[in-house]
CSV table of N, CA and C in Angstrom, one decimal:
chain,number,residue,atom,x,y,z
J,1,UNK,N,189.3,107.1,78.9
J,1,UNK,CA,188.5,108.2,78.5
J,1,UNK,C,187.6,107.7,77.4
J,2,UNK,N,186.3,108.0,77.4
J,2,UNK,CA,185.3,107.5,76.5
J,2,UNK,C,185.2,108.4,75.2
J,3,UNK,N,185.5,109.6,75.3
J,3,UNK,CA,185.4,110.5,74.1
J,3,UNK,C,186.7,110.3,73.3
J,4,UNK,N,186.5,110.4,72.0
J,4,UNK,CA,187.6,110.3,71.0
J,4,UNK,C,187.3,111.3,69.9
J,5,UNK,N,187.9,112.4,69.9
J,5,UNK,CA,187.7,113.4,68.8
J,5,UNK,C,188.4,112.9,67.5
J,6,UNK,N,187.6,112.5,66.5
J,6,UNK,CA,188.2,111.9,65.3
J,6,UNK,C,188.7,112.9,64.3
J,7,UNK,N,187.9,114.0,64.1
J,7,UNK,CA,188.3,115.0,63.1
J,7,UNK,C,188.9,116.2,63.8
J,8,UNK,N,190.1,116.0,64.4
J,8,UNK,CA,190.8,117.0,65.1
J,8,UNK,C,192.3,116.9,64.7
J,9,UNK,N,193.0,118.0,64.9
J,9,UNK,CA,194.5,118.0,64.6
J,9,UNK,C,195.1,116.9,65.5
J,10,UNK,N,196.2,116.3,64.9
J,10,UNK,CA,197.0,115.4,65.6
J,10,UNK,C,196.3,114.1,65.9
J,11,UNK,N,195.2,113.8,65.3
J,11,UNK,CA,194.4,112.5,65.5
J,11,UNK,C,194.8,111.5,64.4
J,12,UNK,N,194.8,110.3,64.7
J,12,UNK,CA,195.0,109.2,63.8
J,12,UNK,C,193.7,108.6,63.4
J,13,UNK,N,193.1,109.0,62.3
J,13,UNK,CA,191.8,108.5,61.9
J,13,UNK,C,192.1,107.3,61.0
J,14,UNK,N,191.3,106.2,61.2
J,14,UNK,CA,191.4,105.0,60.4
J,14,UNK,C,190.4,105.0,59.3
J,15,UNK,N,190.7,104.2,58.3
J,15,UNK,CA,189.7,104.0,57.2
J,15,UNK,C,188.4,103.5,57.8
J,16,UNK,N,188.5,102.6,58.8
J,16,UNK,CA,187.3,102.0,59.4
J,16,UNK,C,186.5,103.1,60.1
J,17,UNK,N,187.1,104.1,60.7
J,17,UNK,CA,186.4,105.3,61.3
J,17,UNK,C,185.5,106.0,60.2
J,18,UNK,N,186.2,106.3,59.1
J,18,UNK,CA,185.5,107.0,58.1
J,18,UNK,C,184.4,106.1,57.4
J,19,UNK,N,184.7,104.9,57.1
J,19,UNK,CA,183.7,104.0,56.5
J,19,UNK,C,182.5,103.9,57.4
J,20,UNK,N,182.7,103.8,58.7
J,20,UNK,CA,181.6,103.7,59.6
J,20,UNK,C,180.7,104.9,59.6
J,21,UNK,N,181.3,106.0,59.5
J,21,UNK,CA,180.5,107.3,59.5
J,21,UNK,C,179.8,107.4,58.1
J,22,UNK,N,180.5,107.2,57.0
J,22,UNK,CA,179.9,107.3,55.7
J,22,UNK,C,178.8,106.3,55.5
J,23,UNK,N,179.0,105.0,55.9
J,23,UNK,CA,178.0,104.0,55.8
J,23,UNK,C,176.7,104.3,56.5
J,24,UNK,N,176.9,105.0,57.6
J,24,UNK,CA,175.7,105.3,58.4
J,24,UNK,C,174.8,106.4,57.7
J,25,UNK,N,175.4,107.2,56.9
J,25,UNK,CA,174.6,108.3,56.3
J,25,UNK,C,174.4,108.2,54.8
J,26,UNK,N,175.2,107.3,54.1
J,26,UNK,CA,175.0,107.1,52.7
J,26,UNK,C,174.8,105.6,52.3
J,27,UNK,N,174.0,105.4,51.3
J,27,UNK,CA,173.9,104.1,50.8
J,27,UNK,C,174.9,103.8,49.7
J,28,UNK,N,175.0,102.6,49.2
J,28,UNK,CA,175.9,102.3,48.1
J,28,UNK,C,175.4,103.0,46.8
J,29,UNK,N,176.4,103.4,46.0
J,29,UNK,CA,176.1,104.0,44.8
J,29,UNK,C,177.2,104.9,44.2
J,30,UNK,N,176.9,105.5,43.1
J,30,UNK,CA,177.9,106.4,42.4
J,30,UNK,C,177.8,107.7,43.1
J,31,UNK,N,179.0,108.3,43.3
J,31,UNK,CA,179.1,109.7,43.9
J,31,UNK,C,179.3,110.7,42.8
J,32,UNK,N,178.4,111.6,42.6
J,32,UNK,CA,178.5,112.6,41.5
J,32,UNK,C,178.2,111.9,40.2
J,33,UNK,N,179.1,112.1,39.3
J,33,UNK,CA,178.9,111.5,37.9
J,33,UNK,C,180.0,110.6,37.6
J,34,UNK,N,179.9,109.9,36.6
J,34,UNK,CA,181.0,108.9,36.2
J,34,UNK,C,180.6,107.5,36.4
J,35,UNK,N,181.6,106.6,36.3
J,35,UNK,CA,181.4,105.2,36.4
J,35,UNK,C,180.4,104.6,35.4
J,36,UNK,N,180.3,105.2,34.2
J,36,UNK,CA,179.4,104.7,33.2
J,36,UNK,C,179.8,103.3,32.8
J,37,UNK,N,178.8,102.4,32.7
J,37,UNK,CA,179.1,101.1,32.3
J,37,UNK,C,178.7,100.9,30.8
J,38,UNK,N,179.7,100.4,30.1
J,38,UNK,CA,179.5,100.0,28.7
J,38,UNK,C,180.0,98.6,28.4
J,39,UNK,N,179.7,98.1,27.2
J,39,UNK,CA,180.2,96.7,27.0
J,39,UNK,C,180.5,96.5,25.5
J,40,UNK,N,181.3,95.5,25.3
J,40,UNK,CA,181.5,94.9,23.9
J,40,UNK,C,180.9,93.5,24.0
J,41,UNK,N,181.1,92.7,23.0
J,41,UNK,CA,180.6,91.4,23.0
J,41,UNK,C,181.3,90.5,24.1
J,42,UNK,N,182.5,90.9,24.5
J,42,UNK,CA,183.2,90.1,25.4
J,42,UNK,C,184.0,90.9,26.6
J,43,UNK,N,183.5,92.1,26.8
J,43,UNK,CA,184.1,92.8,27.9
J,43,UNK,C,183.1,93.9,28.5
J,44,UNK,N,183.4,94.3,29.7
J,44,UNK,CA,182.6,95.3,30.4
J,44,UNK,C,183.6,96.4,30.7
J,45,UNK,N,183.2,97.7,30.5
J,45,UNK,CA,184.1,98.8,30.8
J,45,UNK,C,183.3,99.7,31.8
J,46,UNK,N,184.0,100.1,32.8
J,46,UNK,CA,183.5,101.0,33.8
J,46,UNK,C,184.3,102.3,33.7
J,47,UNK,N,183.6,103.4,33.4
J,47,UNK,CA,184.3,104.7,33.2
J,47,UNK,C,184.8,105.2,34.5
J,48,UNK,N,185.7,106.2,34.4
J,48,UNK,CA,186.2,106.8,35.6
J,48,UNK,C,185.2,107.5,36.5
J,49,UNK,N,185.4,107.6,37.7
J,49,UNK,CA,184.5,108.2,38.7
J,49,UNK,C,184.7,107.7,40.1
J,50,UNK,N,183.7,107.9,40.9
J,50,UNK,CA,183.8,107.5,42.3
J,50,UNK,C,182.5,106.8,42.7
J,51,UNK,N,182.6,105.8,43.5
J,51,UNK,CA,181.4,105.2,44.1
J,51,UNK,C,181.7,104.8,45.5
J,52,UNK,N,180.6,104.4,46.2
J,52,UNK,CA,180.8,104.1,47.6
J,52,UNK,C,180.1,102.7,47.9
J,53,UNK,N,180.7,101.9,48.7
J,53,UNK,CA,180.2,100.6,49.1
J,53,UNK,C,180.4,100.4,50.6
J,54,UNK,N,179.4,100.3,51.3
J,54,UNK,CA,179.4,100.2,52.8
J,54,UNK,C,180.3,101.2,53.4
J,55,UNK,N,180.3,102.4,52.9
J,55,UNK,CA,181.1,103.5,53.5
J,55,UNK,C,182.5,103.7,52.9
J,56,UNK,N,182.9,102.7,52.1
J,56,UNK,CA,184.2,102.7,51.5
J,56,UNK,C,184.1,103.5,50.1
J,57,UNK,N,184.8,104.6,50.0
J,57,UNK,CA,184.8,105.4,48.8
J,57,UNK,C,185.9,104.8,47.9
J,58,UNK,N,185.5,104.5,46.7
J,58,UNK,CA,186.3,103.9,45.7
J,58,UNK,C,186.4,104.7,44.5
J,59,UNK,N,187.7,105.0,44.0
J,59,UNK,CA,187.9,105.8,42.8
J,59,UNK,C,188.3,104.8,41.7
J,60,UNK,N,187.6,105.0,40.6
J,60,UNK,CA,188.0,104.3,39.3
J,60,UNK,C,188.7,105.4,38.5
J,61,UNK,N,190.0,105.5,38.6
J,61,UNK,CA,190.7,106.6,38.0
J,61,UNK,C,191.0,106.4,36.5
J,62,UNK,N,190.0,106.2,35.7
J,62,UNK,CA,190.1,106.0,34.3
J,62,UNK,C,189.2,104.8,33.9
J,63,UNK,N,189.0,104.7,32.6
J,63,UNK,CA,188.2,103.5,32.2
J,63,UNK,C,188.9,102.2,32.5
J,64,UNK,N,188.1,101.3,33.1
J,64,UNK,CA,188.7,100.0,33.5
J,64,UNK,C,187.9,98.9,32.7
J,65,UNK,N,188.6,98.2,31.9
J,65,UNK,CA,187.9,97.2,31.1
J,65,UNK,C,188.1,95.8,31.6
J,66,UNK,N,187.0,95.1,31.9
J,66,UNK,CA,187.1,93.7,32.5
J,66,UNK,C,186.7,92.7,31.4
J,67,UNK,N,187.7,91.9,31.0
J,67,UNK,CA,187.3,90.9,30.0
J,67,UNK,C,186.4,89.8,30.6
J,68,UNK,N,185.4,89.4,29.7
J,68,UNK,CA,184.4,88.4,30.2
J,68,UNK,C,184.4,87.2,29.2
J,69,UNK,N,184.5,86.0,29.7
J,69,UNK,CA,184.4,84.8,29.0
J,69,UNK,C,183.1,84.1,29.5
J,70,UNK,N,182.0,84.3,28.8
J,70,UNK,CA,180.8,83.7,29.3
J,70,UNK,C,180.9,82.2,29.5
J,71,UNK,N,180.3,81.7,30.6
J,71,UNK,CA,180.3,80.3,30.9
J,71,UNK,C,178.9,79.7,30.4
J,72,UNK,N,178.1,80.5,29.7
J,72,UNK,CA,176.9,80.0,29.2
J,72,UNK,C,176.5,80.8,27.9
J,73,UNK,N,175.7,80.1,27.1
J,73,UNK,CA,175.4,80.7,25.8
J,73,UNK,C,174.4,81.9,25.9
J,74,UNK,N,173.4,81.6,26.7
J,74,UNK,CA,172.4,82.7,26.9
J,74,UNK,C,172.2,82.8,28.4
J,75,UNK,N,172.1,84.0,28.9
J,75,UNK,CA,171.9,84.3,30.3
J,75,UNK,C,172.4,85.7,30.7
J,76,UNK,N,173.1,85.8,31.8
J,76,UNK,CA,173.4,87.1,32.4
J,76,UNK,C,174.8,87.0,33.0
J,77,UNK,N,175.5,88.1,33.0
J,77,UNK,CA,176.8,88.3,33.7
J,77,UNK,C,176.6,89.4,34.7
J,78,UNK,N,177.1,89.2,35.9
J,78,UNK,CA,177.0,90.3,36.9
J,78,UNK,C,178.4,90.8,37.2
J,79,UNK,N,178.6,92.1,37.2
J,79,UNK,CA,179.9,92.7,37.6
J,79,UNK,C,179.8,93.1,39.0
J,80,UNK,N,180.7,92.7,39.8
J,80,UNK,CA,180.7,92.9,41.2
J,80,UNK,C,182.0,93.7,41.6
J,81,UNK,N,181.9,94.6,42.5
J,81,UNK,CA,183.1,95.2,43.1
J,81,UNK,C,183.2,94.5,44.4
J,82,UNK,N,184.4,93.9,44.7
J,82,UNK,CA,184.6,93.2,46.0
J,82,UNK,C,185.6,93.9,46.8
J,83,UNK,N,185.3,94.2,48.0
J,83,UNK,CA,186.2,94.7,49.0
J,83,UNK,C,186.6,93.5,49.9
J,84,UNK,N,187.9,93.3,50.0
J,84,UNK,CA,188.4,92.1,50.8
J,84,UNK,C,189.5,92.6,51.7
J,85,UNK,N,189.1,92.9,52.9
J,85,UNK,CA,190.1,93.4,53.9
J,85,UNK,C,191.1,92.4,54.4
J,86,UNK,N,191.0,91.1,53.9
J,86,UNK,CA,192.0,90.2,54.3
J,86,UNK,C,193.2,90.3,53.3
J,87,UNK,N,193.1,91.1,52.3
J,87,UNK,CA,194.2,91.3,51.3
J,87,UNK,C,195.0,92.5,51.8
J,88,UNK,N,196.3,92.4,51.4
J,88,UNK,CA,197.2,93.5,51.8
J,88,UNK,C,196.8,94.8,51.3
J,89,UNK,N,196.8,95.8,52.1
J,89,UNK,CA,196.5,97.2,51.7
J,89,UNK,C,197.7,97.7,51.0
J,90,UNK,N,197.5,98.7,50.0
J,90,UNK,CA,198.6,99.2,49.3
J,90,UNK,C,198.4,100.7,49.1
J,91,UNK,N,199.4,101.5,48.9
J,91,UNK,CA,199.3,102.9,48.7
J,91,UNK,C,198.9,103.2,47.3
J,92,UNK,N,199.2,102.3,46.3
J,92,UNK,CA,198.7,102.5,44.9
J,92,UNK,C,198.2,101.1,44.5
J,93,UNK,N,197.4,101.2,43.4
J,93,UNK,CA,196.8,99.9,42.9
J,93,UNK,C,195.6,99.5,43.7
J,94,UNK,N,195.0,98.4,43.3
J,94,UNK,CA,193.7,98.0,43.8
J,94,UNK,C,193.8,97.5,45.3
J,95,UNK,N,194.9,96.8,45.7
J,95,UNK,CA,195.0,96.3,47.1
J,95,UNK,C,193.8,95.5,47.5
J,96,UNK,N,192.9,96.1,48.3
J,96,UNK,CA,191.8,95.4,48.9
J,96,UNK,C,190.5,95.5,48.1
J,97,UNK,N,190.5,96.0,46.9
J,97,UNK,CA,189.3,96.1,46.1
J,97,UNK,C,189.6,95.6,44.7
J,98,UNK,N,188.6,94.9,44.1
J,98,UNK,CA,188.7,94.4,42.8
J,98,UNK,C,187.4,94.0,42.1
J,99,UNK,N,187.5,93.7,40.8
J,99,UNK,CA,186.3,93.3,40.0
J,99,UNK,C,186.2,91.8,40.0
J,100,UNK,N,185.0,91.3,40.1
J,100,UNK,CA,184.6,89.9,40.0
J,100,UNK,C,183.4,89.8,39.1
J,101,UNK,N,183.3,88.7,38.3
J,101,UNK,CA,182.1,88.5,37.6
J,101,UNK,C,181.5,87.1,37.9
J,102,UNK,N,180.2,87.0,37.8
J,102,UNK,CA,179.6,85.6,37.9
J,102,UNK,C,178.5,85.6,36.9
J,103,UNK,N,178.0,84.4,36.7
J,103,UNK,CA,177.0,84.1,35.6
J,103,UNK,C,175.7,83.4,36.2
J,104,UNK,N,174.6,83.7,35.5
J,104,UNK,CA,173.4,83.0,35.8
J,104,UNK,C,172.5,82.9,34.6
J,105,UNK,N,171.7,81.8,34.5
J,105,UNK,CA,170.8,81.6,33.4
J,105,UNK,C,169.6,82.6,33.4
J,106,UNK,N,169.4,83.2,34.6
J,106,UNK,CA,168.3,84.1,34.8
J,106,UNK,C,168.9,85.4,35.4
J,107,UNK,N,168.1,86.5,35.4
J,107,UNK,CA,168.6,87.7,36.0
J,107,UNK,C,168.7,87.7,37.5
J,108,UNK,N,168.4,86.6,38.1
J,108,UNK,CA,168.5,86.4,39.5
J,108,UNK,C,169.8,85.7,39.9
J,109,UNK,N,170.6,86.2,40.8
J,109,UNK,CA,171.9,85.7,41.2
J,109,UNK,C,171.9,85.3,42.6
J,110,UNK,N,172.9,84.5,43.1
J,110,UNK,CA,173.0,84.3,44.5
J,110,UNK,C,173.3,85.6,45.2
J,111,UNK,N,173.0,85.5,46.5
J,111,UNK,CA,173.2,86.7,47.4
J,111,UNK,C,174.7,87.1,47.3
J,112,UNK,N,174.9,88.4,47.4
J,112,UNK,CA,176.3,89.0,47.5
J,112,UNK,C,176.8,88.7,48.9
J,113,UNK,N,178.1,88.6,49.0
J,113,UNK,CA,178.7,88.6,50.4
J,113,UNK,C,178.7,90.0,50.9
J,114,UNK,N,178.0,90.3,52.0
J,114,UNK,CA,178.0,91.7,52.5
J,114,UNK,C,178.2,91.6,54.0
J,115,UNK,N,179.4,91.3,54.4
J,115,UNK,CA,179.7,91.3,55.8
J,115,UNK,C,179.9,92.7,56.3
J,116,UNK,N,179.8,92.9,57.6
J,116,UNK,CA,180.0,94.3,58.1
J,116,UNK,C,181.5,94.6,58.2
J,117,UNK,N,182.0,95.2,57.1
J,117,UNK,CA,183.4,95.5,57.1
J,117,UNK,C,183.8,96.6,58.0
J,118,UNK,N,182.8,97.2,58.6
J,118,UNK,CA,183.1,98.3,59.6
J,118,UNK,C,183.0,97.8,61.0
J,119,UNK,N,182.7,96.5,61.1
J,119,UNK,CA,182.7,95.8,62.4
J,119,UNK,C,183.7,94.6,62.4
J,120,UNK,N,183.2,93.4,62.4
J,120,UNK,CA,184.1,92.3,62.4
J,120,UNK,C,184.2,91.5,61.1
J,121,UNK,N,183.5,92.0,60.1
J,121,UNK,CA,183.5,91.3,58.8
J,121,UNK,C,184.8,91.8,57.9
J,122,UNK,N,185.0,91.0,56.9
J,122,UNK,CA,186.2,91.4,56.0
J,122,UNK,C,185.9,91.4,54.5
J,123,UNK,N,184.7,91.0,54.1
J,123,UNK,CA,184.4,91.0,52.7
J,123,UNK,C,183.0,91.6,52.5
J,124,UNK,N,183.0,92.6,51.5
J,124,UNK,CA,181.7,93.2,51.1
J,124,UNK,C,181.7,93.3,49.6
J,125,UNK,N,180.6,92.9,49.0
J,125,UNK,CA,180.5,93.0,47.6
J,125,UNK,C,179.3,93.9,47.2
J,126,UNK,N,179.5,94.6,46.1
J,126,UNK,CA,178.4,95.5,45.6
J,126,UNK,C,178.2,95.2,44.1
J,127,UNK,N,176.9,95.1,43.8
J,127,UNK,CA,176.6,94.8,42.3
J,127,UNK,C,176.8,96.1,41.6
J,128,UNK,N,177.6,96.1,40.6
J,128,UNK,CA,177.8,97.3,39.7
J,128,UNK,C,176.9,97.3,38.5
J,129,UNK,N,176.8,96.1,37.9
J,129,UNK,CA,175.9,96.0,36.7
J,129,UNK,C,175.6,94.5,36.4
J,130,UNK,N,174.5,94.3,35.8
J,130,UNK,CA,174.1,93.0,35.2
J,130,UNK,C,173.9,93.2,33.7
J,131,UNK,N,174.5,92.4,32.9
J,131,UNK,CA,174.4,92.5,31.5
J,131,UNK,C,173.9,91.2,30.9
J,132,UNK,N,173.2,91.3,29.8
J,132,UNK,CA,172.6,90.1,29.2
J,132,UNK,C,173.6,89.5,28.2
J,133,UNK,N,173.6,88.1,28.1
J,133,UNK,CA,174.4,87.4,27.2
J,133,UNK,C,173.4,86.7,26.2
J,134,UNK,N,173.6,86.8,24.9
J,134,UNK,CA,172.8,86.2,23.9
J,134,UNK,C,173.8,85.5,22.9
J,135,UNK,N,173.7,84.3,22.6
J,135,UNK,CA,174.5,83.5,21.7
J,135,UNK,C,176.0,83.7,22.1
J,136,UNK,N,176.3,83.7,23.4
J,136,UNK,CA,177.7,83.7,23.9
J,136,UNK,C,178.3,85.1,23.9
J,137,UNK,N,177.5,86.2,23.6
J,137,UNK,CA,178.1,87.5,23.5
J,137,UNK,C,177.2,88.5,24.4
J,138,UNK,N,177.9,89.4,25.1
J,138,UNK,CA,177.2,90.4,25.9
J,138,UNK,C,176.5,91.3,24.9
J,139,UNK,N,175.2,91.5,25.2
J,139,UNK,CA,174.4,92.3,24.2
J,139,UNK,C,173.9,93.6,24.8
J,140,UNK,N,173.9,93.7,26.2
J,140,UNK,CA,173.4,95.0,26.7
J,140,UNK,C,173.3,94.9,28.2
J,141,UNK,N,173.1,96.1,28.8
J,141,UNK,CA,172.9,96.2,30.3
J,141,UNK,C,171.5,96.1,30.7
J,142,UNK,N,171.2,95.3,31.7
J,142,UNK,CA,169.8,95.1,32.2
J,142,UNK,C,169.6,95.9,33.5
J,143,UNK,N,170.6,96.1,34.3
J,143,UNK,CA,170.6,97.0,35.4
J,143,UNK,C,172.0,97.4,35.9
J,144,UNK,N,172.0,98.5,36.6
J,144,UNK,CA,173.3,99.0,37.1
J,144,UNK,C,173.2,99.8,38.3
J,145,UNK,N,174.3,100.0,39.1
J,145,UNK,CA,174.2,100.7,40.3
J,145,UNK,C,173.8,102.1,40.1
J,146,UNK,N,173.0,102.7,41.0
J,146,UNK,CA,172.5,104.0,40.9
J,146,UNK,C,173.3,105.0,41.7
J,147,UNK,N,172.8,106.2,41.9
J,147,UNK,CA,173.5,107.2,42.6
J,147,UNK,C,173.4,107.0,44.1
J,148,UNK,N,174.5,107.3,44.8
J,148,UNK,CA,174.5,107.2,46.2
J,148,UNK,C,173.6,108.3,46.8
J,149,UNK,N,172.9,108.0,47.8
J,149,UNK,CA,172.0,109.0,48.4
J,149,UNK,C,172.3,109.2,49.9
J,150,UNK,N,172.2,110.4,50.3
J,150,UNK,CA,172.4,110.7,51.7
J,150,UNK,C,171.1,110.6,52.4
J,151,UNK,N,171.1,109.9,53.6
J,151,UNK,CA,169.9,109.8,54.4
J,151,UNK,C,169.8,111.0,55.4
J,152,UNK,N,169.0,112.0,55.0
J,152,UNK,CA,168.9,113.2,55.7
J,152,UNK,C,168.4,113.0,57.1
J,153,UNK,N,167.6,112.0,57.4
J,153,UNK,CA,167.1,111.8,58.7
J,153,UNK,C,168.2,111.3,59.7
J,154,UNK,N,169.2,110.6,59.1
J,154,UNK,CA,170.3,110.2,60.0
J,154,UNK,C,171.2,111.3,60.3
J,155,UNK,N,171.1,112.4,59.6
J,155,UNK,CA,171.9,113.6,59.8
J,155,UNK,C,171.1,114.6,60.7
J,156,UNK,N,169.9,114.2,61.2
J,156,UNK,CA,169.1,115.0,62.0
J,156,UNK,C,168.1,115.9,61.2
J,157,UNK,N,168.1,115.7,59.9
J,157,UNK,CA,167.1,116.5,59.1
J,157,UNK,C,165.9,115.7,58.9
J,158,UNK,N,165.0,116.2,58.0
J,158,UNK,CA,163.8,115.6,57.7
J,158,UNK,C,164.0,114.8,56.4
J,159,UNK,N,163.1,113.8,56.1
J,159,UNK,CA,163.2,113.1,54.9
J,159,UNK,C,163.0,114.0,53.7
J,160,UNK,N,163.7,113.7,52.6
J,160,UNK,CA,163.5,114.6,51.4
J,160,UNK,C,162.2,114.5,50.8
């Protein structure tokens, strides 16, 4: 049978089903409010809230502080949220999602790994924020993830 009712009683919906649907209609970004990014001279804090990456809805259930040890005196640090489906899934804790940082002398960084985690890929990274480093200390945010937006045309509506 070709038809498969996903959102019906007694159906076994997979995370991949939901990610595929959400990725089709929403871009990466913060859902609602929250996930405020702040910093100290040697750490980045992401406030509680929800965001979406390639259809995967991620909850940051409280402020999460990521320690940063700059590898350069002056430059930039990028905070990435990495989804890695090769890791063991868990009912609690991060499981397949985690924070990663990388550094660059300029605000330009290497491309993120953005495989199709709703197809055959297993790793998807989203840039959460880029912060400037001056004299070995984080001094401020230069850019950060925006709000997730729904693509009304993909839902059969007209562009906003």
